[in-house]
Amino acid sequence: MFAEFVDGPFWYFSATVFVVGVVLRLFFALRLGTPRPLSRPRESASRGFIRTVFTRFIPRREFFPRMRLEVIAGYAFHLGLFALLFFAAPHVEFYKERILGFGWTPMPYWAFIVSAQLAFAGLLLLWLRRVLHPVSRILSDAGDHIGTILVFLVMLTGCLALAEFHDSLRVLHFFLAELLLIYFPFSSLMHTFTFVLSRGYLGAGFARHGVKA
Amino acid sequence: MPVDMNVMRGFMEQIQQLGQMDVPSERPDEERVDTAKRVMLEKLDTALAVDLEACVHCGLCAEACHFYLSTEDPRYVPVRKLELMRRLYRRERGPLRWLYRLTTRDITMDDLEEWQELVYDACTVCQRCSLICPMGVHVAAGVAGMRAAMRAADLMPVEMRFVGQEQSEKGSLFGVGSEEFRQAIEELRASGLSIPLDEPRADILVLSAVTDILLFKDTLVSTIRIMNHIGASWTFSSQGYESANFGYMAGDEEWQCAASKRVYDAAVACGAQTVIVAECGHAYPALRWDGAELFGKPLPFEVLAPAEFLAREIVAGRLKVKPIGKQKKVSFHDPCKIGRVGGVVDAPRVVLQALGVDLREAEPHGVENLCCGGGAGNFLINRGMPLRQKAFELKIRQYDATGADEIVTSCDSCQMNFMAGSMMHQWNKPIEGLVALVGQNLA
């Protein structure tokens, strides 16, 4: 009964909340508009927009020693999660069966284990920093912790489900993933999409002034 | 001609007296909060909204902020300065406002009073935090909006308010208006300098600054010598001579527009194709990057920072300087508003190379340089002095490590802050302006 609910109506509901919520949050920010700059630029703003979206993946050498832990943990978590999300065999199967109608080659089991370990280690380190560092502690709100806990639980149940091959674990994993989808548009997890715009606007502004941001 | 430290002390005393002239606002708190919120909402554009949506509260921006680095006080983490804007965006403009109105509290007068220190005393709008943020959040843009909101709620520091009002209403700064400027020019003429003033036609309009008239007279004299040396068609204007724009720093668009309009009108009146601002950090972005936006059309003239102009003339071979030699060990302090904000980083180095000095680059330098702590009008805020001086300790360490005997910069505010810092910390590292250095070494 619960499995049918999770696999059926609740999936459609959570996917709808996710898509509509993300679109609305982006739309409400974009509709505010940005004044068209009139001063003579030193460099193309569009070029700066695109450049900063990519260059910001690598921290500046000046700052790296002060952000080593965050960079390494951040990359471990995000790369691990990306690999799990798009290349774990059950996920590829899910995209093929339920969403896209086609699939791709999944990663082997050992790669799944490595990705999961990276993602867990990264997430835990980032969360520990959030809790222990006075700066991130003063900034963090309940939403940040809820997001972290949900992602952690989704990853944990996903790993257990794959290791144990037990349907109840799969249902629990899917249910938590659906909760995460619902929570997503209400949270700072939105940075998954908004980072492109925030980096881009910054890069565009700096490029007009002739500075590579 | 070194700066007379007694004049410098007198100038600082004038600033201290401003701090004692505060009178409490007579408007009810509710009205002030409403006005602040309205201004914040006006400043909320897409770029700022996506910044507020993208921040993941990692706090890395603190690692780039001179106020945090010097105090390790988490209150000063840059992005926290936008917290009220974030709250307001979520409650008033975001798609989930119905939810956030239930779950977050509205902005109060207590909030504004707490944030007043954060967006004035503890932020020089230097933009260094934007370089470290993994999400590319432009904190300074939000702080500029917050300053405008504070101004609207009568929460601008009294020193900035008085100086800004004086510039807007009287057209003078620290008592120096058109007449005082004309007198200063007459005094210099009496010493034998040829100085074009209020010429009906000129290719270049050269601006000055109150600091050059009161304190850094060597910079003013050097400016005149350099322009005459080049043989350019140039003029000062007694109606539009002031580079400083306190409206830009205070977040008051009306004041900013009034100050820029005087320069604009003076440039148009003499048909200038080029306007050279004084060595006044914020003056460059205020006119170069904000001028066109203020007037709603591209400026009919180019705007140059002094370093930019000097480098251009040196490269073109019109400005010839005597090499000083490698015995002069200098380090260059990139002013935030000229370097990181203005985009003028290579030009001062071209000039120093032509002067043949031993340039000892500090780490960091260029667009990543640490702010001196006095920018964006902060030099005026008396109560911010202890925090500013704490941040200045970073500058001392930075330049002591270079082995340079003196520091060169291209911003009067930075120079004043360095001088104040030197006095406070008994730090014996002279600082001089780039224009003055060139003016003393013309071939």
XYZ file of C-alpha atoms in Angstrom:
656
model
C 0.000 0.000 0.000
C 2.728 2.449 1.113
C 5.005 1.234 -1.697
C 2.249 1.878 -4.255
C 1.684 5.345 -2.845
C 5.411 6.149 -2.957
C 5.880 4.737 -6.440
C 2.726 6.343 -7.790
C 0.877 9.462 -6.596
C 3.558 10.712 -4.222
C 6.192 10.499 -6.954
C 4.066 12.572 -9.311
C 3.276 15.036 -6.547
C 6.901 15.490 -5.455
C 8.186 15.764 -9.026
C 5.556 18.425 -9.751
C 6.424 20.422 -6.611
C 10.097 20.228 -7.563
C 9.657 21.395 -11.145
C 7.067 24.073 -10.436
C 8.930 25.282 -7.345
C 12.271 25.580 -9.101
C 10.743 27.343 -12.101
C 8.840 29.756 -9.851
C 11.862 30.629 -7.743
C 13.925 31.317 -10.829
C 11.097 33.216 -12.490
C 10.492 35.461 -9.473
C 14.186 36.388 -9.337
C 14.479 36.907 -13.097
C 11.352 39.023 -13.403
C 12.875 41.750 -11.223
C 15.201 42.639 -14.097
C 18.596 44.300 -14.036
C 19.294 47.829 -15.259
C 21.036 47.916 -18.612
C 24.549 49.281 -18.054
C 25.342 52.361 -20.116
C 29.011 53.037 -19.342
C 31.528 52.025 -21.996
C 32.726 48.521 -21.107
C 36.364 47.452 -21.185
C 35.412 43.901 -22.029
C 32.297 42.075 -23.165
C 29.924 41.374 -20.284
C 28.677 38.176 -21.958
C 32.216 36.840 -22.177
C 32.729 37.665 -18.496
C 29.424 35.971 -17.613
C 30.402 32.707 -19.283
C 34.031 32.826 -18.130
C 33.196 33.245 -14.447
C 30.623 30.452 -14.474
C 33.515 28.106 -15.322
C 36.576 29.728 -13.750
C 34.868 29.889 -10.356
C 35.083 26.071 -10.219
C 38.750 26.586 -9.393
C 39.574 28.782 -6.387
C 42.092 31.580 -6.826
C 45.585 30.654 -5.693
C 45.612 33.548 -3.209
C 42.640 32.148 -1.324
C 43.144 28.395 -1.663
C 45.232 27.937 1.523
C 42.371 29.454 3.523
C 39.673 27.254 1.945
C 41.470 23.950 1.400
C 39.088 21.843 3.507
C 35.963 23.380 1.966
C 37.251 22.909 -1.579
C 38.310 19.291 -1.097
C 35.200 18.334 0.878
C 33.001 20.272 -1.521
C 34.421 18.536 -4.560
C 34.279 15.095 -2.889
C 30.616 15.574 -2.012
C 29.429 17.149 -5.253
C 31.343 14.810 -7.587
C 30.356 11.769 -5.553
C 26.716 12.815 -5.494
C 26.735 13.613 -9.227
C 28.146 10.156 -10.001
C 25.582 8.465 -7.744
C 22.685 10.484 -9.081
C 23.385 9.939 -12.749
C 25.459 6.760 -12.991
C 24.314 4.402 -10.222
C 22.735 1.417 -12.022
C 19.284 1.665 -10.348
C 19.114 5.380 -11.128
C 19.963 4.859 -14.807
C 17.263 2.214 -14.909
C 14.828 4.609 -13.208
C 15.491 7.431 -15.700
C 14.981 4.971 -18.568
C 11.774 3.421 -17.228
C 10.064 6.380 -15.562
C 11.304 9.597 -17.143
C 13.345 9.604 -20.348
C 12.658 6.337 -22.130
C 16.361 5.768 -22.703
C 19.337 4.989 -20.523
C 23.138 4.960 -20.606
C 25.957 2.820 -19.307
C 25.914 2.780 -15.504
C 29.071 2.794 -13.434
C 30.414 -0.483 -12.054
C 29.739 -1.486 -8.460
C 33.237 -0.554 -7.257
C 32.815 2.951 -8.705
C 29.500 3.202 -6.885
C 31.247 2.359 -3.603
C 34.006 4.921 -4.236
C 31.471 7.604 -5.210
C 29.348 6.910 -2.155
C 32.348 7.092 0.165
C 33.465 10.364 -1.390
C 29.987 11.836 -1.139
C 29.532 10.741 2.490
C 32.957 11.954 3.566
C 32.472 15.289 1.812
C 28.978 15.840 3.174
C 29.994 14.979 6.737
C 33.037 17.243 6.608
C 30.985 20.138 5.244
C 28.315 19.594 7.862
C 30.871 19.381 10.672
C 32.370 22.631 9.479
C 28.908 24.181 9.345
C 28.289 23.186 12.949
C 31.744 23.852 14.377
C 33.092 26.906 12.558
C 31.873 30.124 14.238
C 31.330 31.847 10.890
C 29.216 29.177 9.183
C 27.443 28.552 12.488
C 26.269 32.162 12.720
C 25.127 32.079 9.091
C 23.393 28.700 9.019
C 19.688 28.394 9.597
C 17.436 25.394 10.219
C 16.914 25.030 6.472
C 20.603 24.375 5.885
C 20.613 21.547 8.440
C 17.360 20.053 7.171
C 18.779 19.987 3.642
C 21.972 18.291 4.825
C 20.098 15.700 6.890
C 17.716 14.884 4.048
C 20.543 14.454 1.550
C 22.418 12.286 4.051
C 19.397 10.062 4.656
C 18.653 9.733 0.966
C 22.254 8.678 0.298
C 22.309 6.301 3.263
C 19.089 4.521 2.362
C 20.162 4.414 -1.276
C 23.383 2.644 -0.389
C 21.573 0.253 1.937
C 18.957 -0.457 -0.691
C 21.579 -1.325 -3.273
C 23.611 -3.436 -0.858
C 20.678 -5.321 0.696
C 18.473 -5.722 -2.396
C 15.454 -5.353 -0.146
C 12.376 -3.657 -1.601
C 11.363 -1.958 1.662
C 14.727 -0.157 1.692
C 14.217 0.878 -1.925
C 10.778 2.264 -1.046
C 12.191 4.124 1.954
C 14.980 5.531 -0.202
C 12.517 6.622 -2.863
C 10.220 8.164 -0.267
C 13.058 10.191 1.243
C 14.194 11.247 -2.227
C 10.650 12.460 -2.863
C 10.684 14.423 0.388
C 13.965 15.963 -0.757
C 12.386 16.904 -4.092
C 9.547 18.629 -2.259
C 11.923 20.395 0.100
C 14.319 21.451 -2.669
C 12.568 24.596 -3.975
C 12.035 25.859 -0.426
C 15.703 25.644 0.469
C 19.210 26.810 -0.340
C 19.575 23.595 -2.358
C 18.369 25.935 -5.112
C 22.025 26.883 -5.530
C 22.152 23.841 -7.844
C 20.593 26.148 -10.436
C 21.161 29.688 -9.211
C 24.957 29.389 -9.032
C 25.124 29.781 -12.796
C 23.306 33.105 -12.616
C 25.083 34.478 -9.554
C 28.508 33.648 -10.931
C 27.481 34.930 -14.333
C 26.196 38.308 -13.161
C 29.313 38.794 -11.051
C 31.595 37.894 -13.950
C 29.690 40.161 -16.324
C 29.968 43.156 -14.004
C 33.656 42.650 -13.328
C 34.408 42.043 -17.022
C 32.820 45.369 -17.981
C 35.332 46.983 -15.638
C 38.167 44.969 -17.161
C 38.639 42.614 -14.220
C 38.651 38.829 -14.493
C 36.502 37.677 -11.585
C 56.898 68.565 -0.238
C 55.872 66.130 2.528
C 52.430 66.362 4.060
C 52.323 68.673 7.049
C 51.290 66.329 9.852
C 49.836 69.244 11.794
C 47.466 69.879 8.895
C 46.647 66.175 8.874
C 45.910 66.277 12.621
C 43.746 69.345 12.122
C 41.849 67.546 9.385
C 41.261 64.567 11.657
C 40.102 66.882 14.447
C 37.562 68.394 12.057
C 36.266 64.887 11.388
C 36.109 64.162 15.124
C 34.034 67.286 15.671
C 31.559 66.118 13.040
C 30.912 63.062 15.180
C 29.687 65.255 18.024
C 27.055 66.980 15.938
C 24.609 64.105 15.777
C 20.965 64.804 16.467
C 18.441 61.987 16.845
C 15.926 61.491 14.062
C 12.537 63.022 14.743
C 10.667 60.581 12.517
C 8.770 57.711 14.153
C 10.535 54.338 14.044
C 7.750 52.735 12.035
C 8.113 55.292 9.263
C 11.897 54.909 9.199
C 11.678 51.125 8.974
C 9.093 51.365 6.187
C 11.283 53.777 4.244
C 14.316 51.515 4.643
C 12.317 48.518 3.426
C 11.014 50.446 0.432
C 14.541 51.430 -0.575
C 15.809 47.875 -0.121
C 13.022 46.602 -2.349
C 13.882 49.220 -4.976
C 17.489 48.009 -4.966
C 16.492 44.364 -5.346
C 17.155 43.452 -8.945
C 17.702 40.078 -10.562
C 21.448 40.072 -9.922
C 20.938 40.662 -6.213
C 18.008 38.252 -5.972
C 19.971 35.373 -7.502
C 22.828 36.151 -5.108
C 20.448 35.860 -2.177
C 19.076 32.625 -3.648
C 22.509 31.151 -4.343
C 24.265 31.688 -1.004
C 24.839 28.379 0.800
C 26.027 29.993 4.040
C 29.482 28.485 3.794
C 31.045 31.669 5.176
C 34.109 31.519 2.934
C 33.642 35.200 2.156
C 34.944 35.875 5.680
C 38.343 34.551 4.603
C 38.699 37.467 2.183
C 37.423 40.231 4.471
C 40.016 42.394 6.208
C 37.626 43.102 9.073
C 37.067 39.411 9.759
C 40.677 38.399 9.153
C 41.938 40.946 11.634
C 39.351 40.313 14.366
C 38.037 36.785 13.670
C 34.675 38.123 14.807
C 31.994 36.098 12.963
C 29.595 39.072 13.025
C 31.679 40.601 10.266
C 31.271 37.787 7.765
C 30.442 39.705 4.570
C 27.336 37.901 3.368
C 25.641 38.343 6.744
C 25.456 42.026 5.867
C 22.765 41.048 3.332
C 20.658 39.083 5.792
C 17.978 41.777 6.110
C 17.713 42.017 2.332
C 17.394 38.257 2.093
C 14.649 38.261 4.679
C 12.850 41.062 2.897
C 13.175 39.393 -0.514
C 11.705 36.199 0.833
C 8.854 37.975 2.631
C 7.984 40.506 -0.071
C 9.229 39.437 -3.491
C 9.922 35.705 -3.526
C 7.387 33.128 -4.749
C 7.043 31.627 -1.261
C 6.315 34.909 0.493
C 3.077 33.527 1.934
C 5.201 30.938 3.734
C 8.056 33.211 4.785
C 5.661 35.787 6.216
C 4.582 33.047 8.606
C 8.027 31.673 9.392
C 10.327 34.736 9.447
C 9.984 37.929 11.402
C 9.706 41.340 9.847
C 12.550 43.843 9.891
C 12.595 46.065 12.970
C 14.366 49.230 14.039
C 16.613 47.102 16.254
C 17.672 45.105 13.193
C 18.499 48.255 11.255
C 20.479 49.666 14.159
C 22.458 46.443 14.462
C 23.132 46.318 10.720
C 24.174 49.964 10.603
C 27.585 49.070 12.026
C 27.915 46.095 9.694
C 27.282 47.973 6.449
C 29.229 51.118 7.334
C 31.969 50.584 9.939
C 32.636 46.952 9.018
C 32.492 47.146 5.220
C 34.474 49.271 2.818
C 32.572 47.864 -0.188
C 35.967 46.685 -1.430
C 34.530 43.641 -3.275
C 37.339 41.301 -2.237
C 34.799 38.832 -0.838
C 33.318 38.466 -4.325
C 36.575 36.947 -5.519
C 36.488 34.052 -3.073
C 32.769 33.190 -3.075
C 32.203 29.831 -4.823
C 28.728 31.001 -5.819
C 29.900 34.386 -7.081
C 27.779 36.381 -4.646
C 28.375 40.115 -5.113
C 28.125 41.202 -1.474
C 29.245 44.774 -2.171
C 26.289 45.400 -4.494
C 23.942 44.415 -1.693
C 25.833 46.502 0.865
C 25.479 49.535 -1.409
C 21.714 48.920 -1.366
C 21.766 48.514 2.401
C 23.625 51.813 2.781
C 20.939 53.504 0.704
C 18.284 51.989 2.972
C 20.132 53.162 6.086
C 20.355 56.648 4.652
C 16.607 56.611 4.039
C 16.012 55.565 7.656
C 18.238 58.364 9.045
C 20.812 55.784 10.076
C 23.749 57.024 8.060
C 26.732 57.824 10.307
C 26.591 61.482 11.218
C 30.015 62.277 9.738
C 28.995 61.012 6.307
C 25.660 62.741 6.544
C 27.172 66.134 7.256
C 29.821 65.873 4.587
C 27.360 64.525 2.021
C 24.827 67.233 2.796
C 27.484 69.916 2.541
C 28.524 68.675 -0.883
C 24.974 68.312 -2.104
C 23.601 71.594 -0.785
C 26.571 73.957 -0.844
C 28.821 72.307 -3.398
C 31.707 72.468 -0.956
C 33.564 69.885 1.128
C 35.133 70.683 4.502
C 34.531 74.334 3.734
C 36.332 74.211 0.384
C 34.028 75.468 -2.340
C 34.504 77.151 -5.711
C 35.888 80.323 -4.151
C 38.399 78.484 -1.976
C 39.464 76.418 -4.984
C 39.972 79.589 -7.022
C 42.045 81.057 -4.183
C 44.189 77.924 -4.014
C 44.828 78.198 -7.741
C 45.689 81.902 -7.417
C 48.192 81.092 -4.664
C 49.848 78.526 -6.894
C 49.853 80.958 -9.814
C 51.621 83.428 -7.562
C 54.381 80.860 -7.119
C 54.948 80.942 -10.872
C 52.843 78.069 -12.122
C 50.785 78.519 -15.249
C 47.329 77.134 -14.521
C 44.393 77.197 -16.918
C 41.171 77.749 -14.984
C 37.682 77.992 -16.472
C 39.011 77.961 -20.038
C 36.091 78.193 -22.495
C 37.489 75.299 -24.594
C 39.813 72.462 -23.564
C 40.371 68.858 -24.595
C 40.890 67.683 -21.051
C 39.065 68.668 -17.890
C 41.231 67.903 -14.868
C 39.557 67.427 -11.517
C 40.995 68.003 -8.096
C 39.837 66.968 -4.629
C 39.418 68.673 -1.282
C 42.173 66.464 0.099
C 44.610 67.799 -2.502
C 43.702 71.369 -1.647
C 43.963 70.934 2.123
C 46.478 68.140 2.553
C 48.221 66.760 -0.491
C 49.223 70.032 -2.136
C 52.145 68.252 -3.743
C 49.671 66.154 -5.710
C 47.877 69.268 -6.924
C 51.134 70.942 -7.936
C 52.345 67.745 -9.630
C 49.096 67.428 -11.548
C 49.569 70.938 -12.925
C 53.234 70.336 -13.792
C 52.442 67.070 -15.548
C 49.641 68.573 -17.626
C 51.846 71.520 -18.615
C 54.755 69.172 -19.368
C 52.622 67.205 -21.787
C 51.453 70.384 -23.428
C 47.867 69.250 -23.505
C 44.881 71.503 -23.983
C 43.503 71.287 -20.461
C 41.701 73.231 -17.794
C 40.410 73.137 -14.251
C 36.865 74.313 -13.709
C 35.909 76.259 -10.615
C 32.362 74.963 -11.057
C 33.253 71.305 -11.446
C 36.619 70.612 -9.850
C 35.731 68.176 -7.095
C 36.309 64.468 -7.696
C 34.987 63.224 -4.375
C 31.405 62.043 -4.408
C 30.006 61.387 -0.967
C 26.631 60.442 -2.383
C 28.285 57.441 -4.046
C 29.765 56.296 -0.749
C 26.745 57.065 1.370
C 24.251 55.397 -0.936
C 22.345 58.598 -1.700
C 21.567 58.761 -5.388
C 20.404 62.380 -5.227
C 23.672 63.545 -3.684
C 25.636 61.359 -6.059
C 23.841 62.833 -9.032
C 24.345 66.407 -7.804
C 28.110 65.893 -7.434
C 28.482 64.152 -10.792
C 26.306 66.752 -12.526
C 28.725 69.548 -11.616
C 31.565 67.691 -13.292
C 29.396 66.670 -16.218
C 28.267 70.243 -16.842
C 31.806 71.587 -16.534
C 33.114 69.010 -19.028
C 30.333 69.669 -21.503
C 30.763 73.448 -21.139
C 34.413 73.342 -22.216
C 33.901 70.567 -24.759
C 36.297 68.220 -22.977
C 36.768 64.806 -24.544
C 38.541 63.496 -21.474
C 37.958 63.976 -17.769
C 40.772 62.992 -15.416
C 39.642 62.479 -11.854
C 41.960 63.189 -8.942
C 43.730 60.460 -6.981
C 40.550 59.853 -5.072
C 39.685 56.159 -5.056
C 35.906 56.113 -5.178
C 35.753 59.131 -7.511
C 36.852 56.993 -10.433
C 34.110 54.324 -10.327
C 31.572 56.968 -9.287
C 32.051 58.757 -12.599
C 33.562 56.105 -14.888
C 31.099 53.311 -14.106
C 28.124 55.020 -12.475
C 28.054 58.332 -14.353
C 26.309 57.057 -17.453
C 23.728 55.206 -15.367
C 22.961 58.345 -13.379
C 22.318 60.419 -16.488
C 20.607 57.636 -18.430
C 22.968 57.868 -21.398
C 26.636 57.226 -22.194
C 28.927 60.041 -21.065
C 30.068 62.325 -23.920
C 33.657 62.121 -22.637
C 36.033 59.428 -21.442
C 36.871 59.215 -17.758
C 40.401 58.318 -16.714
C 42.059 57.577 -13.403
C 45.343 59.485 -12.986
C 47.420 56.281 -13.169
C 45.622 55.322 -16.378
C 46.335 58.724 -17.925
C 49.982 58.757 -16.805
C 50.622 55.283 -18.224
C 48.973 56.220 -21.504
C 51.074 59.363 -21.861
C 54.286 57.526 -20.950
C 53.609 54.789 -23.497
C 52.759 57.427 -26.136
C 56.067 59.172 -25.380
C 54.466 62.494 -24.443
C 55.262 62.183 -20.752
C 58.962 61.811 -20.034
C 60.207 61.037 -16.563
C 63.654 60.870 -14.990
C 64.468 57.365 -13.797
C 64.807 57.441 -10.011
C 66.808 54.257 -9.753
C 66.663 50.955 -7.947
C 67.887 52.439 -4.681
C 64.299 53.520 -4.137
C 62.495 50.411 -2.895
C 58.761 50.879 -3.112
C 55.665 48.757 -2.890
C 52.416 49.725 -4.579
C 49.123 49.645 -2.698
C 46.292 49.009 -5.164
C 43.303 51.025 -3.941
C 40.200 48.820 -4.079
C 38.118 51.356 -5.967
C 40.790 51.892 -8.602
C 42.067 48.327 -8.916
C 39.494 45.684 -8.105
C 36.452 47.920 -8.686
C 37.872 50.260 -11.296
C 39.912 47.776 -13.291
C 43.097 49.896 -13.296
C 45.837 47.522 -12.176
C 48.605 47.449 -14.791
C 48.777 51.217 -15.393
C 50.442 52.234 -12.088
C 53.034 49.527 -12.631
C 53.808 50.914 -16.098
C 54.422 54.283 -14.440
C 56.611 52.844 -11.686
C 58.588 50.882 -14.261
C 59.221 54.083 -16.209
C 60.444 55.692 -12.983
C 62.915 52.830 -12.664
C 62.228 52.161 -8.982
C 62.700 48.804 -7.294
C 59.079 47.667 -7.143
C 58.563 45.137 -4.357
C 55.141 43.619 -4.907
C 53.216 42.852 -1.751
C 51.308 39.628 -1.348
C 48.515 39.894 -2.221
C 48.490 42.728 -4.737
C 46.553 43.800 -7.810
C 42.876 42.873 -7.876
C 43.372 40.653 -4.832
C 44.957 43.351 -2.684
C 43.702 43.850 0.855
C 41.754 47.038 1.482
C 43.439 49.567 3.796
C 40.199 49.802 5.780
C 39.446 53.447 5.097
C 37.566 53.267 1.806
C 33.911 53.979 1.000
C 33.893 56.917 3.385
C 34.843 54.779 6.384
C 37.779 57.036 7.086
C 35.230 59.574 8.325
C 33.444 57.334 10.822
C 34.902 58.081 14.251
C 33.396 55.143 16.095
C 34.854 52.800 13.437
C 38.426 53.860 14.203
C 39.371 50.918 16.506
C 38.076 48.367 13.980
C 39.769 50.192 11.121
C 43.061 50.269 12.946
C 42.776 46.571 13.787
C 42.318 45.846 10.085
C 45.272 48.083 9.315
C 47.556 45.646 11.151
C 47.169 43.373 8.124
C 48.569 46.143 5.928
C 51.544 46.597 8.220
C 52.382 42.891 8.019
C 51.782 42.893 4.264
C 54.198 45.737 3.495
C 56.805 44.925 6.137
C 57.242 41.606 4.345
C 58.142 43.319 1.072
C 61.315 44.991 2.323
C 60.193 48.205 0.631
C 61.196 51.504 2.229
C 58.011 53.269 1.252
C 54.584 52.723 -0.223
C 53.128 54.388 -3.279
C 49.427 54.508 -3.985
C 46.942 56.381 -6.141
C 44.183 57.248 -3.695
C 43.990 60.105 -1.204
C 41.720 58.188 1.172
C 44.162 55.286 1.261
C 46.987 57.736 1.862
C 45.125 59.342 4.760
C 44.261 55.975 6.233
C 47.883 54.858 5.951
C 48.999 58.066 7.645
C 46.459 57.648 10.447
C 47.487 54.002 10.788
C 51.157 54.930 10.921
C 50.457 57.434 13.690
C 48.401 54.930 15.693
C 50.821 52.040 15.322
C 54.068 54.070 15.344
C 54.789 52.464 11.996
C 57.447 54.276 10.083
C 56.695 53.510 6.470
C 56.129 56.649 4.391
C 53.374 56.687 1.790
C 53.163 58.924 -1.227
C 50.920 59.442 -4.191
C 51.812 58.250 -7.669
C 51.041 61.618 -9.244
C 53.301 63.409 -6.765
C 56.103 60.945 -7.473
C 55.818 61.531 -11.213
C 55.509 65.299 -10.754
C 58.772 65.385 -8.800
C 60.582 63.419 -11.485
C 59.614 64.998 -14.770
C 62.407 64.872 -17.362
